[in-house]
Amino acid sequence: DNPAAMAAVVQPYPTLRKTRNNASLMKALAWAPACILGVIFVVLLSTRQHAESHLGAGVAGMARGSACATMPRMAGQPRMVNMRTSARKHGRWLENMGKGAAALGLAGSMALGNPSLATEFDVLDAAGPTNGYIMDDAPVLQKGSEKKMNEELGYLDVGKGYKLNVVTVRKLEESSDAEALGEKMLEKWNKDKSTSGVLVLVAKGYEAALVGGDKFMAAVGDEAAGSISQDTVSYFASQGRPNQGVSEGVKRITAIINGEADPGPPQLKEYKRERTYKTKEEVEASKGASIQVVGALLLIAFVVPMLQYAGYVQRD
């Protein structure tokens, strides 16, 4: 009955609703430039065709008149040339305007289809996954992978009684992290939350999380859940392979719940870096050995000839 407490509870809803309405309004306004440019292009194109038809008729009439005219009436030709040049300039201007409008319209339509317009609010407003057990709003998943994952998740739901939804989003705008978004979708999409879970991947920042009810998390295990989200999904996403990360994450979850061995995270190759240079001590040691070798060679080079000479002298 405390008015201040009730105001604190009720106040966030209009703010959230206003934020979502603003996002929807921005997406709706994005259609306006493309539609207007399309109409302008059609009008300019029809105007150009109308001008060209009049130009053709005028030129044909002048050509017939000039064919029947005598030589003294050649003074009328500059007027025909001026009209033809003016009509060509007008038609060329309309053509350039039409090309510009078409290019802008195409750019607007491409912007509308750009995944960057996808927001977290699209996921929050969805009544359920858009493709079976999956909502790829980022989008980062391949169609073949989605089909295979839906088959695995369908068997998990019907055969084992555990439901798992997969959500990908380009970036977070309302939720603090991927786990918070997963908790919201778990609450909204599932009647029996205890046996349900949600695997979330945020494309921006490669953030991933696996959340679920008590029975679901007990079946997966907290340690395995952390490894799946961080060592598999997030890792592959950071390597530019988010589709493989989500697919491998779903594979690990289904294997664990089905009582099979956990495939585990990807094996990271450890490269042993070997030193390719010599230390100061090694250089000094090799230098000393080199001096000894050179000294021995010099000694041999001087002593051997002297001994040979001494032998020759004694013979004589």
GROMACS .gro file of N, CA and C in nm, residues 120 123-124 167 169 172 175-186 198 200 202 211:
model
   66
  120GLU      N    1   1.822  -0.599  -2.973
  120GLU     CA    2   1.783  -0.691  -2.867
  120GLU      C    3   1.633  -0.690  -2.845
  123VAL      N    4   1.431  -0.966  -3.002
  123VAL     CA    5   1.429  -1.092  -2.927
  123VAL      C    6   1.334  -1.082  -2.808
  124LEU      N    7   1.340  -0.971  -2.736
  124LEU     CA    8   1.256  -0.956  -2.618
  124LEU      C    9   1.108  -0.951  -2.653
  167VAL      N   10   1.959  -1.863  -2.878
  167VAL     CA   11   1.933  -1.723  -2.915
  167VAL      C   12   2.065  -1.657  -2.952
  169VAL      N   13   2.206  -1.270  -3.081
  169VAL     CA   14   2.171  -1.129  -3.096
  169VAL      C   15   2.297  -1.052  -3.131
  172LEU      N   16   2.379  -0.609  -2.719
  172LEU     CA   17   2.287  -0.587  -2.608
  172LEU      C   18   2.260  -0.438  -2.594
  175SER      N   19   1.977  -0.546  -2.166
  175SER     CA   20   2.031  -0.641  -2.068
  175SER      C   21   2.176  -0.608  -2.037
  176SER      N   22   2.216  -0.638  -1.914
  176SER     CA   23   2.352  -0.608  -1.871
  176SER      C   24   2.454  -0.702  -1.933
  177ASP      N   25   2.415  -0.828  -1.953
  177ASP     CA   26   2.505  -0.926  -2.013
  177ASP      C   27   2.423  -1.037  -2.076
  178ALA      N   28   2.494  -1.135  -2.135
  178ALA     CA   29   2.425  -1.245  -2.202
  178ALA      C   30   2.344  -1.330  -2.105
  179GLU      N   31   2.394  -1.346  -1.984
  179GLU     CA   32   2.321  -1.425  -1.885
  179GLU      C   33   2.188  -1.359  -1.848
  180ALA      N   34   2.187  -1.225  -1.836
  180ALA     CA   35   2.063  -1.155  -1.805
  180ALA      C   36   1.961  -1.171  -1.916
  181LEU      N   37   2.006  -1.163  -2.042
  181LEU     CA   38   1.915  -1.185  -2.154
  181LEU      C   39   1.861  -1.327  -2.154
  182GLY      N   40   1.947  -1.425  -2.124
  182GLY     CA   41   1.901  -1.563  -2.119
  182GLY      C   42   1.797  -1.585  -2.010
  183GLU      N   43   1.813  -1.521  -1.896
  183GLU     CA   44   1.714  -1.534  -1.788
  183GLU      C   45   1.579  -1.479  -1.831
  184LYS      N   46   1.579  -1.368  -1.904
  184LYS     CA   47   1.452  -1.310  -1.951
  184LYS      C   48   1.383  -1.403  -2.050
  185MET      N   49   1.459  -1.460  -2.144
  185MET     CA   50   1.398  -1.548  -2.243
  185MET      C   51   1.354  -1.679  -2.180
  186LEU      N   52   1.426  -1.728  -2.080
  186LEU     CA   53   1.384  -1.847  -2.008
  186LEU      C   54   1.251  -1.824  -1.938
  198VAL      N   55   1.843  -2.196  -2.196
  198VAL     CA   56   1.862  -2.103  -2.308
  198VAL      C   57   2.013  -2.082  -2.325
  200VAL      N   58   2.274  -1.848  -2.514
  200VAL     CA   59   2.276  -1.713  -2.572
  200VAL      C   60   2.415  -1.683  -2.625
  202VAL      N   61   2.606  -1.338  -2.794
  202VAL     CA   62   2.605  -1.197  -2.835
  202VAL      C   63   2.721  -1.180  -2.932
  211VAL      N   64   2.197  -2.060  -1.946
  211VAL     CA   65   2.116  -2.050  -1.825
  211VAL      C   66   2.003  -2.153  -1.834
   0.00000   0.00000   0.00000
